[in-house]
Short mmCIF file of C-alpha atoms and ligand atoms in Angstrom, two decimals:
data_model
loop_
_atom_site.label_atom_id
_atom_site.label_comp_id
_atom_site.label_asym_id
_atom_site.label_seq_id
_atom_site.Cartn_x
_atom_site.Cartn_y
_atom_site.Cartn_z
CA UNK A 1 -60.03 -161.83 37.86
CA UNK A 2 -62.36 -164.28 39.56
CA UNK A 3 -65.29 -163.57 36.88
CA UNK A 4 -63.15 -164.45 34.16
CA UNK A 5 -64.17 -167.35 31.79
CA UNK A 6 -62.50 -170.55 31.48
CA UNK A 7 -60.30 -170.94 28.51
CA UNK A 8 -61.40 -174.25 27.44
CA UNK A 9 -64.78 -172.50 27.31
CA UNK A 10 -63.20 -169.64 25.88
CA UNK A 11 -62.33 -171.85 23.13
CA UNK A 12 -64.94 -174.15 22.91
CA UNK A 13 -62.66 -177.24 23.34
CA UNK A 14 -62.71 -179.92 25.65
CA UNK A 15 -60.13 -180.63 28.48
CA UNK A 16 -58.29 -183.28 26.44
CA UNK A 17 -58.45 -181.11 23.23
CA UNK A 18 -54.95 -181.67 21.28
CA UNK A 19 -53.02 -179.06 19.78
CA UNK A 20 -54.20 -178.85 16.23
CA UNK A 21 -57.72 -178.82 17.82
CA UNK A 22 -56.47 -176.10 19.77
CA UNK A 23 -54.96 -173.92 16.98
CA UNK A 24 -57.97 -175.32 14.91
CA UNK A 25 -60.44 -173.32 17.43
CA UNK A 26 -58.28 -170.23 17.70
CA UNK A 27 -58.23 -169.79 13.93
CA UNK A 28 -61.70 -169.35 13.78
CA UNK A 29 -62.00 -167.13 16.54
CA UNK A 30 -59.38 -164.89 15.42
CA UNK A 31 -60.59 -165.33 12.10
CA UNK A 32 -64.08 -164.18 13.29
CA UNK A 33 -63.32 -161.63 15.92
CA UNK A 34 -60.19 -160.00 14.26
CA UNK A 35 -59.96 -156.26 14.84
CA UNK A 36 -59.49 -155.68 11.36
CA UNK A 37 -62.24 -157.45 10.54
CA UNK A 38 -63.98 -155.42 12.65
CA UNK A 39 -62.78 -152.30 12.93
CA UNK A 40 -64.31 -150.10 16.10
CA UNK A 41 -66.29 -152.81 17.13
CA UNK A 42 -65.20 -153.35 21.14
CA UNK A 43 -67.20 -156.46 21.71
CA UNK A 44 -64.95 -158.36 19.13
CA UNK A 45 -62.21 -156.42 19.92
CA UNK A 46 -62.89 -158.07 23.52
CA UNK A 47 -63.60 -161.76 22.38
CA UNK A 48 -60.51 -161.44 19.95
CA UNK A 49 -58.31 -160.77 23.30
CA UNK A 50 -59.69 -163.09 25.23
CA UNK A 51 -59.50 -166.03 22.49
CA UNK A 52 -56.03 -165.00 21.77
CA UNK A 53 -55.04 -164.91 26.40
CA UNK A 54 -56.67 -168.50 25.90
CA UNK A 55 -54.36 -170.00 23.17
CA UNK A 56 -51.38 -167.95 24.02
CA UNK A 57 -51.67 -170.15 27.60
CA UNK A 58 -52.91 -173.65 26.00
CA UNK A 59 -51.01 -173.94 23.03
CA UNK A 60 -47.60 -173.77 25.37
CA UNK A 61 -47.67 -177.57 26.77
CA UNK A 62 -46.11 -175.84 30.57
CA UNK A 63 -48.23 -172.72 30.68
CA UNK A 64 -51.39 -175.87 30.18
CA UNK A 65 -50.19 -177.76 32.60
CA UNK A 66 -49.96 -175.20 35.29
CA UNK A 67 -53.01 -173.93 33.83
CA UNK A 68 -54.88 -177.14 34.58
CA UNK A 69 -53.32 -177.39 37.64
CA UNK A 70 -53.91 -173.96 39.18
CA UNK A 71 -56.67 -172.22 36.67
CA UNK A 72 -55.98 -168.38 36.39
CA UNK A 73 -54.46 -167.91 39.31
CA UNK A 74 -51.33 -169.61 38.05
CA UNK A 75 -50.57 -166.66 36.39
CA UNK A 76 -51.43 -163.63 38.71
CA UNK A 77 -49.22 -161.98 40.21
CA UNK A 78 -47.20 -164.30 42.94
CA UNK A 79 -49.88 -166.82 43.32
CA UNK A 80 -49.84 -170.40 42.76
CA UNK A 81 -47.20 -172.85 41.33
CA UNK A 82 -45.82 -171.12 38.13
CA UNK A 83 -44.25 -167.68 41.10
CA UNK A 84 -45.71 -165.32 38.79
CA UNK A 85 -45.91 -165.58 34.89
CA UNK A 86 -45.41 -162.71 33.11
CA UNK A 87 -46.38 -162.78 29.25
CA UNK A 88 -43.13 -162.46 27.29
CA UNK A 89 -43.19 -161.63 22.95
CA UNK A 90 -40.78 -163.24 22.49
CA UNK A 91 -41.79 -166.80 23.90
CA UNK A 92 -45.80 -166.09 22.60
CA UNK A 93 -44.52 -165.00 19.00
CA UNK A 94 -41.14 -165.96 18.47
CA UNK A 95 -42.34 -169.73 18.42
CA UNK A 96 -44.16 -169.15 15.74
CA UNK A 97 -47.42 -169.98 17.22
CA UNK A 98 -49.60 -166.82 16.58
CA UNK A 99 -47.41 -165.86 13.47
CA UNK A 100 -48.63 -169.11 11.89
CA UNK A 101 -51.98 -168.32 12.79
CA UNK A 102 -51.98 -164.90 11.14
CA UNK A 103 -49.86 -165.72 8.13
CA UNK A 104 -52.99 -168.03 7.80
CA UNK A 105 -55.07 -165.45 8.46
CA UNK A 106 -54.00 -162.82 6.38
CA UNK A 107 -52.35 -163.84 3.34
CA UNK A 108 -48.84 -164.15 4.70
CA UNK A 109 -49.10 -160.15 5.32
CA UNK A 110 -47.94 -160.22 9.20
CA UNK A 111 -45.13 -162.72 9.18
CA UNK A 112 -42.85 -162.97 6.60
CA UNK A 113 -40.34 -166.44 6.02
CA UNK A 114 -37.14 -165.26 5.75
CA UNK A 115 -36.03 -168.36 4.50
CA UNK A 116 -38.37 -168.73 1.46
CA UNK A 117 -36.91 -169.01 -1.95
CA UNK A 118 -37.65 -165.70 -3.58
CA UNK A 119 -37.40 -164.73 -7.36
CA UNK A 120 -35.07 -161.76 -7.91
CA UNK A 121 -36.79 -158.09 -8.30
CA UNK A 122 -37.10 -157.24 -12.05
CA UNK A 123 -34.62 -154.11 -13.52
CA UNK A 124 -37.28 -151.69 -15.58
CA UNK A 125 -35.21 -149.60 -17.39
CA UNK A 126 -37.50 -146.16 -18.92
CA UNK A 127 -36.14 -145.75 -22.93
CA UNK A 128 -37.02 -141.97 -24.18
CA UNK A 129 -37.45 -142.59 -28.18
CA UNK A 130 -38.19 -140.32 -30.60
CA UNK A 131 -41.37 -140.48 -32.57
CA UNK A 132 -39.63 -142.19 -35.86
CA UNK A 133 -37.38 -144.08 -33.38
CA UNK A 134 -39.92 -146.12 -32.19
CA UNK A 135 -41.79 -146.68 -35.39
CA UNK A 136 -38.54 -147.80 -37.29
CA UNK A 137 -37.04 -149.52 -34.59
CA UNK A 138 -33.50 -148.51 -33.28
CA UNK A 139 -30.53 -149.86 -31.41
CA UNK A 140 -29.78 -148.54 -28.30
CA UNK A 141 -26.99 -149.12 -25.25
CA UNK A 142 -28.56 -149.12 -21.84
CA UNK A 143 -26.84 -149.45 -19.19
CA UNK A 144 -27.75 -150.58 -15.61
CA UNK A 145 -26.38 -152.10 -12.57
CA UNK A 146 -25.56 -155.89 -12.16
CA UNK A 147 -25.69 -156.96 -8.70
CA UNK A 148 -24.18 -160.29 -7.92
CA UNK A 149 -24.18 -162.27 -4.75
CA UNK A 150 -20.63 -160.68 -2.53
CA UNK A 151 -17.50 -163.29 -3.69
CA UNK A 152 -15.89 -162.58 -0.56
CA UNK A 153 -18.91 -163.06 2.10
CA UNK A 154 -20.49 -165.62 -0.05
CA UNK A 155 -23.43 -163.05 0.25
CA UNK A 156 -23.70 -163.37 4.26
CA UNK A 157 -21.90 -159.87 4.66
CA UNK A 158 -19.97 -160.98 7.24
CA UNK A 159 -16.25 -160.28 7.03
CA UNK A 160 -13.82 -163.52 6.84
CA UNK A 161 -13.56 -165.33 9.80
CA UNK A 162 -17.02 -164.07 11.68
CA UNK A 163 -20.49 -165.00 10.84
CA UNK A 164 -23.96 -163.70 10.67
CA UNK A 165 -25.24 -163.64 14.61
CA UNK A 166 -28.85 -164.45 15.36
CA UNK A 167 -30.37 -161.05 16.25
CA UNK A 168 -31.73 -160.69 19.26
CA UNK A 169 -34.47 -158.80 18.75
CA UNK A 170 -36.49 -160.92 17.17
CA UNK A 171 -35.01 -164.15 18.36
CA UNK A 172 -33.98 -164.61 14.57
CA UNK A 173 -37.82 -164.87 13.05
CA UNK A 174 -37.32 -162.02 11.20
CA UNK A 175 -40.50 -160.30 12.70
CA UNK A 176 -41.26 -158.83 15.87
CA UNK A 177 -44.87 -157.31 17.83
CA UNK A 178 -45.30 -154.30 18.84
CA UNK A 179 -43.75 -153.92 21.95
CA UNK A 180 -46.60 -152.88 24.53
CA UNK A 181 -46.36 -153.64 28.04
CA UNK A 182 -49.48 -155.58 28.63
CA UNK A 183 -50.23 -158.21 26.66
CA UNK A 184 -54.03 -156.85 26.49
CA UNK A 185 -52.68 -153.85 24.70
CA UNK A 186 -51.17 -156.24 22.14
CA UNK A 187 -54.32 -156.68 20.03
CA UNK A 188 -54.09 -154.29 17.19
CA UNK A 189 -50.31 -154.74 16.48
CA UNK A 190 -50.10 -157.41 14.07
CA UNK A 191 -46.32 -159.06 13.45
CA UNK A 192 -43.95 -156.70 11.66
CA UNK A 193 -40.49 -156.65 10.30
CA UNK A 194 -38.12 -156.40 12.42
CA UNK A 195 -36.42 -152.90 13.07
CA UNK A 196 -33.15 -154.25 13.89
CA UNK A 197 -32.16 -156.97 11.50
CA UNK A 198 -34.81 -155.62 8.80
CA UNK A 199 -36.50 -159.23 8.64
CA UNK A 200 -33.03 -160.92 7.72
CA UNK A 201 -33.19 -162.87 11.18
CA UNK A 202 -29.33 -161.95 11.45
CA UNK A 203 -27.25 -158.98 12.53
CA UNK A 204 -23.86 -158.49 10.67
CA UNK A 205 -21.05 -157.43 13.81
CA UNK A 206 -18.11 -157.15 11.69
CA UNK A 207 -19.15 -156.33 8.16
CA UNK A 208 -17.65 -157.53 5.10
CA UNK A 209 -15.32 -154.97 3.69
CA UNK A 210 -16.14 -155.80 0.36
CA UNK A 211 -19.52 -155.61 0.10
CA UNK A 212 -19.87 -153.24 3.04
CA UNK A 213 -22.10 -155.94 4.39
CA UNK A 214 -24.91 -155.67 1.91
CA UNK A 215 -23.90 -159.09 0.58
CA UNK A 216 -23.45 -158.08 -2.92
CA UNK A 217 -21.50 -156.11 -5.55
CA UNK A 218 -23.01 -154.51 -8.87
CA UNK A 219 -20.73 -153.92 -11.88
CA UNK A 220 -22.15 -151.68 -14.38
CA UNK A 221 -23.48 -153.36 -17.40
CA UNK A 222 -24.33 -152.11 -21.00
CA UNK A 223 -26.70 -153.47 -23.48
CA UNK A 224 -27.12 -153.15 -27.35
CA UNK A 225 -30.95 -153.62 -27.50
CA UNK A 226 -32.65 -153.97 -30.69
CA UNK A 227 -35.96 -152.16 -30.41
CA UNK A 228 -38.28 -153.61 -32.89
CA UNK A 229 -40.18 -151.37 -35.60
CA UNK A 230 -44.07 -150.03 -33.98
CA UNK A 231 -43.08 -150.05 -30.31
CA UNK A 232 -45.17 -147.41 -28.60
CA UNK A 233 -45.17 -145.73 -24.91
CA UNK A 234 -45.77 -148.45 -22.63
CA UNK A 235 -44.18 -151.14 -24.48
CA UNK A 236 -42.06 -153.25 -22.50
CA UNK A 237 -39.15 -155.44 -23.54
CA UNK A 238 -37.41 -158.16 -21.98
CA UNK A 239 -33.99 -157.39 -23.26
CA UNK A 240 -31.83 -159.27 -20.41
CA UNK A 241 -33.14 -162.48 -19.19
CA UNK A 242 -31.92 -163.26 -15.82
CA UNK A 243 -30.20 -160.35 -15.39
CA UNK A 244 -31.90 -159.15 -13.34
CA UNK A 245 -31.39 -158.31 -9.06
CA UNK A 246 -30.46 -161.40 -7.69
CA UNK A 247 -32.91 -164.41 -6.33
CA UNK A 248 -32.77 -165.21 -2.09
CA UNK A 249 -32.31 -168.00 -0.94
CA UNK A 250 -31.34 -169.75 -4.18
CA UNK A 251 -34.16 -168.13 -5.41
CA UNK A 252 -34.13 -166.89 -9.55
CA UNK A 253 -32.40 -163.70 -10.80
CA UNK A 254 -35.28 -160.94 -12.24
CA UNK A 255 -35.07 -159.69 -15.56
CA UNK A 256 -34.23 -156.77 -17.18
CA UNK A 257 -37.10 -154.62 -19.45
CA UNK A 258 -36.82 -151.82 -21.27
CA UNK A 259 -39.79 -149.70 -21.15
CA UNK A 260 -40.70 -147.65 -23.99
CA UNK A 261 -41.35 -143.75 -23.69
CA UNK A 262 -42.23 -142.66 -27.26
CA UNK A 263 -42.19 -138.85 -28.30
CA UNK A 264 -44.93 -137.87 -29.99
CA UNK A 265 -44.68 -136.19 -33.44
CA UNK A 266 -46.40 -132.40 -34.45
CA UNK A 267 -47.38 -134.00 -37.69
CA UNK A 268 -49.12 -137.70 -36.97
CA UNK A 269 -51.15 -138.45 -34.16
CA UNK A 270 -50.68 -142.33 -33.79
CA UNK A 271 -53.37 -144.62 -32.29
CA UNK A 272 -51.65 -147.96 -31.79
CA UNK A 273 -50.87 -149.08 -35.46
CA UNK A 274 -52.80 -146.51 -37.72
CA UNK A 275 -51.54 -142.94 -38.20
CA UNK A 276 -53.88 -140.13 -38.58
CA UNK A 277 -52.76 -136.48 -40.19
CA UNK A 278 -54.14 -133.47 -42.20
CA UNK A 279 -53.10 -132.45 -45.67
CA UNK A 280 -54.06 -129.40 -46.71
CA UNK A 281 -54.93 -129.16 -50.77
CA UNK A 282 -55.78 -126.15 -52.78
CA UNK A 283 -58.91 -124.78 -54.03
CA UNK A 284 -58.26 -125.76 -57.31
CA UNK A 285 -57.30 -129.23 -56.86
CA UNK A 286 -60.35 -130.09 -54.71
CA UNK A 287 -62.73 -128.56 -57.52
CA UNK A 288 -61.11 -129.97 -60.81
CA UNK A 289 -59.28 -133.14 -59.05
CA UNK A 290 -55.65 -133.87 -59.67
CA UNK A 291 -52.75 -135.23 -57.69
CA UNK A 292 -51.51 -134.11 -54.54
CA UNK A 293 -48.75 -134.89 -52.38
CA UNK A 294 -49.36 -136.55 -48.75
CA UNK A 295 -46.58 -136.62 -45.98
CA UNK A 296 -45.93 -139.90 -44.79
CA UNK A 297 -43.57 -140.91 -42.49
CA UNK A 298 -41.88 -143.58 -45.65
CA UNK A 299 -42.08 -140.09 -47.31
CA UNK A 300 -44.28 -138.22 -49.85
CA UNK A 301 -46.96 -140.11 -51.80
CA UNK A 302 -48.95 -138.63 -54.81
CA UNK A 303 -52.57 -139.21 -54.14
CA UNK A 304 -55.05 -138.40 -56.91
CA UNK A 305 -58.04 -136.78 -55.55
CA UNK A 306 -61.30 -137.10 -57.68
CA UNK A 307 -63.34 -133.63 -58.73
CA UNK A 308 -65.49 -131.95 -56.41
CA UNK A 309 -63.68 -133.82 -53.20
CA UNK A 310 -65.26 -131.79 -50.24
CA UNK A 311 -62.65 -130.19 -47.39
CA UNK A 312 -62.74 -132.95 -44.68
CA UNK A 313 -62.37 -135.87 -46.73
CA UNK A 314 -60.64 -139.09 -44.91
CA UNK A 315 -58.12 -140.93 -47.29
CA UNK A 316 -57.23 -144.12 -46.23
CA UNK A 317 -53.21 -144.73 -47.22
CA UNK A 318 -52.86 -148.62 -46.62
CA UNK A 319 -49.75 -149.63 -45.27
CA UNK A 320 -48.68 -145.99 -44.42
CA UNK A 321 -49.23 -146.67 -40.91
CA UNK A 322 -47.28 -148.52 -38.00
CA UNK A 323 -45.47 -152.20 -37.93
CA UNK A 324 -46.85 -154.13 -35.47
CA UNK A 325 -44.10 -154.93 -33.04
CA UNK A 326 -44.36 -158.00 -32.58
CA UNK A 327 -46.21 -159.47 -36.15
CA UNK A 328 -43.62 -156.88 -38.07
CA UNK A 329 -45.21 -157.77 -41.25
CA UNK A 330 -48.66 -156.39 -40.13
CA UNK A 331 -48.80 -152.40 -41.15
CA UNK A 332 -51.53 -150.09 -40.43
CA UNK A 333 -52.68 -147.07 -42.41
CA UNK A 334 -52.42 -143.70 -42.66
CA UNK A 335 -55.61 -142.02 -42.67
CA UNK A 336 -55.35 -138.63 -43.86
CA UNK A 337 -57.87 -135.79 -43.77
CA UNK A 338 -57.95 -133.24 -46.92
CA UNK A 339 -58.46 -130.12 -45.74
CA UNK A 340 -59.15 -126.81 -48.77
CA UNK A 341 -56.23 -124.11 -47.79
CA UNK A 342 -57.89 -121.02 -47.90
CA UNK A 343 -54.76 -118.34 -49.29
CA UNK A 344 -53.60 -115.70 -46.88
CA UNK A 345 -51.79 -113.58 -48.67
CA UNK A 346 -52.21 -113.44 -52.50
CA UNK A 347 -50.54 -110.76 -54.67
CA UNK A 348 -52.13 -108.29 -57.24
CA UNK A 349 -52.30 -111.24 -59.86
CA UNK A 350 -53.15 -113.72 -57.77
CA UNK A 351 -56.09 -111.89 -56.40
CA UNK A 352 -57.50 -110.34 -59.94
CA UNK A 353 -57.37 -114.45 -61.28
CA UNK A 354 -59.40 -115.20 -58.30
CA UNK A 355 -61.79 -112.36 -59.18
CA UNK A 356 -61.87 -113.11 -62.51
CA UNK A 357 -62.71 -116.46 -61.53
CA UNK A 358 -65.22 -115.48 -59.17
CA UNK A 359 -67.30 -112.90 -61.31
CA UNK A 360 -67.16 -116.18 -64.04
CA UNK A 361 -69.36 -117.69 -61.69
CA UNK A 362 -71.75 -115.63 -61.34
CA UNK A 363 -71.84 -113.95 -65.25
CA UNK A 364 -69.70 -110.77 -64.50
CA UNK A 365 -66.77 -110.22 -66.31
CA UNK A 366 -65.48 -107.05 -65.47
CA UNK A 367 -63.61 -106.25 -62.10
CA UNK A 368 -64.31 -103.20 -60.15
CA UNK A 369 -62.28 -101.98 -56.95
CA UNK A 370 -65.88 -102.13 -55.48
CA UNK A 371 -65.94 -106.02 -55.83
CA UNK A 372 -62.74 -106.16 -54.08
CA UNK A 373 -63.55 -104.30 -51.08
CA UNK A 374 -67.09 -106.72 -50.79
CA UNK A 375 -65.35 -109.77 -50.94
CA UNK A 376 -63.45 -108.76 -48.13
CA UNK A 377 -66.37 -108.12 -46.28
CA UNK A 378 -68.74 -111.06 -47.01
CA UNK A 379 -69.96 -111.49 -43.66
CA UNK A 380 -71.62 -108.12 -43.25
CA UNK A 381 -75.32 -108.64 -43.22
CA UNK A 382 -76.26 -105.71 -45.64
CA UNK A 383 -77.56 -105.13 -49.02
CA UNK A 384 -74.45 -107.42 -50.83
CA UNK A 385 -76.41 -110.80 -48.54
CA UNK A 386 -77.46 -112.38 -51.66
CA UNK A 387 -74.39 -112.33 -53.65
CA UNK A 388 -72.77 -113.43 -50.14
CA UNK A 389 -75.39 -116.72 -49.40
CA UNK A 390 -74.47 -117.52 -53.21
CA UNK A 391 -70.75 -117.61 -52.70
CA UNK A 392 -71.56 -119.72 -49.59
CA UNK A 393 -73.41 -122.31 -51.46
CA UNK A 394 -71.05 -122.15 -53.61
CA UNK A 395 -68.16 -123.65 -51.73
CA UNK A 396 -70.28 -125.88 -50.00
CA UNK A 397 -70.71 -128.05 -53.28
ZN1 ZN B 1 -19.30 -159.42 1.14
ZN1 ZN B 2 -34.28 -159.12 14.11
#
């Protein structure tokens, strides 16, 4: 190890450098030469260990001192003052040295306070409604579980008379590296929760035999939720204010939300507050005008359509259409699209009036058996191709 580089050097720091000028140089090294920063890249990978050897040893006021007493060889193997150092986790992270650094670093990703305040998780609770349900608005029960913080353990989990012990694999931080045996090796393995105490810092020995050692009950609650008229799929509701998991560390309870699943109907296709459907009129109506009757979902309306109203015409129903859910008074429309039935089955009367009709168009009176079979047959590209473009124009007016 004789060709190896001072760590001062390493560091770009003077002798005398103090220890925020130390972390100060570290942070942009590590910042700079981070493997995931660079990912594959050995050079960095390289300067990143070597910048990390550096403060690991002059960040730690002894390992300094028998550094600037002895250089390297204070810790190889057997020689020098400090009878052989080996690089220990637990005394390199534990401290909180390098975890600082990389909570820094990285957003507060690798190491993880266990003793922060934190807001309670929020209860989402999926409500299946039907189509009219969630455009009139319902009530509902819901029901969900309400944990609270363990009466018993006072939410420590630790049965009466015992206590929470420090765990020992992390030393109580919470968070623990990846356990390789060189130090060199450590480099890619970032701070992570640790496996023993799942980040809680503790270990539970004799567990609470209420709570099991969780540190909390949950009781079953049940809601009567009003859900407002013109909620859709998606819409979420805050229907239990701090109800919600519990906060850590005296941290706020969550809330609880009810989340909207709406069916959808075979009749209306919704788009937010405006309905959309089809209603079919007849022949007749469409030609002479008159009033026909459109589904709504408040119920059937009379609409008067004008004379000569084509197949495909939009209406526009104001009002017909969805509450807002939160401005209730604000309605959308129904928008409706006339469509001409065209009769399936007709019987022997139905079908001579029709003819009767049809030969009135064009100046014939009398009806033939012939005339029937051709106006089944209108497509066919024959002789009867006039009388057929004629009945096509026709219905196109
Ligand atoms: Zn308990
Ligand atoms: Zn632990």
């Amino acid at each position: 190890m004789a060709d190896k580089r001072d760590y001062y050097e390493v560091l770009g720091i003077s002798k005398d450098a103090d220890d925020s000028q130390i972390k100060k140089a570290y942070r942009v090294l590590a910042k700079k030469y981070h493997p995931d920063v660079n990912p594959g890249d050995k050079e960095a990978e390289a300067k990143f260990k070597e910048a990390s050897e550096a403060y690991a040893i002059l960040s730690d006021p002894e390992k300094r001192k028998q550094y600037d007493q002895y250089g390297h060889a204070a810790f190889e193997g057997g020689a020098g003052g400090a009878g052989g150092f080996e690089f220990n986790f637990d005394d390199i992270f534990g401290g909180g040295g390098f975890g600082d650094i990389f909570s820094d670093l990285f957003g507060g990703r690798s190491s993880y306070n266990s003793n922060a305040a934190r807001r309670g998780q929020d209860i989402i609770i999926n409500l299946r409604l039907t189509f009219e349900e969630a455009i009139f608005g319902c009530k509902k029960q819901i029901s969900f579980q309400y944990k609270e913080v363990c009466k018993s353990c006072n939410g420590n989990g630790a049965e009466k008379g015992s206590a929470p012990e420090k765990c020992t694999k992390c030393n109580g931080t919470g968070r623990v590296m990846m356990q390789n045996s060189s130090f060199f090796g450590m480099i890619s393995n970032i701070a992570t929760t640790c496996p023993v105490c799942s980040g809680k810092g503790t270990v539970i020995k004799n567990k609470c035999k209420t709570c099991r050692g969780t540190g909390y009950t949950s009781t079953k609650k049940t809601l009567e939720v009003d859900i407002p008229k013109g909620v859709n799929t998606g819409t979420r509701i805050s229907v239990g204010r701090g109800m919600g998991e519990p906060g850590v560390n005296g941290g706020p309870r969550g809330n609880v939300y009810v989340q909207i699943i709406a069916a959808e109907s075979r009749e209306f296709v919704r788009d937010n507050l405006t309905l959309y459907s089809e209603t079919p009129i007849s022949f007749a109506d469409a030609t002479l005008g008159g009033d026909v009757k459109v589904k709504t979902v408040y119920g059937d309306v009379l609409y008067t359509i004008k004379p000569g109203t084509k197949t495909g015409t939009r209406v526009r129903l104001k009002g017909k259409g969805v509450s807002h859910p939160v401005r209730q008074n604000e309605v959308g429309d129904l928008i409706t699209t006339l469509t001409i039935s065209v009769p399936t089955s007709l019987n022997k009367k139905q079908k001579e009036a029709l003819r009767a009709f049809d030969n009135a168009m064009k100046g014939i009176y009398d009806t033939k058996e012939k005339e029937d079979v051709e106006s089944e047959n209108t497509s066919s590209k024959t002789e009867k191709s006039e009388k057929s473009s004629k009945k096509k124009n026709f219905f196109k007016k």
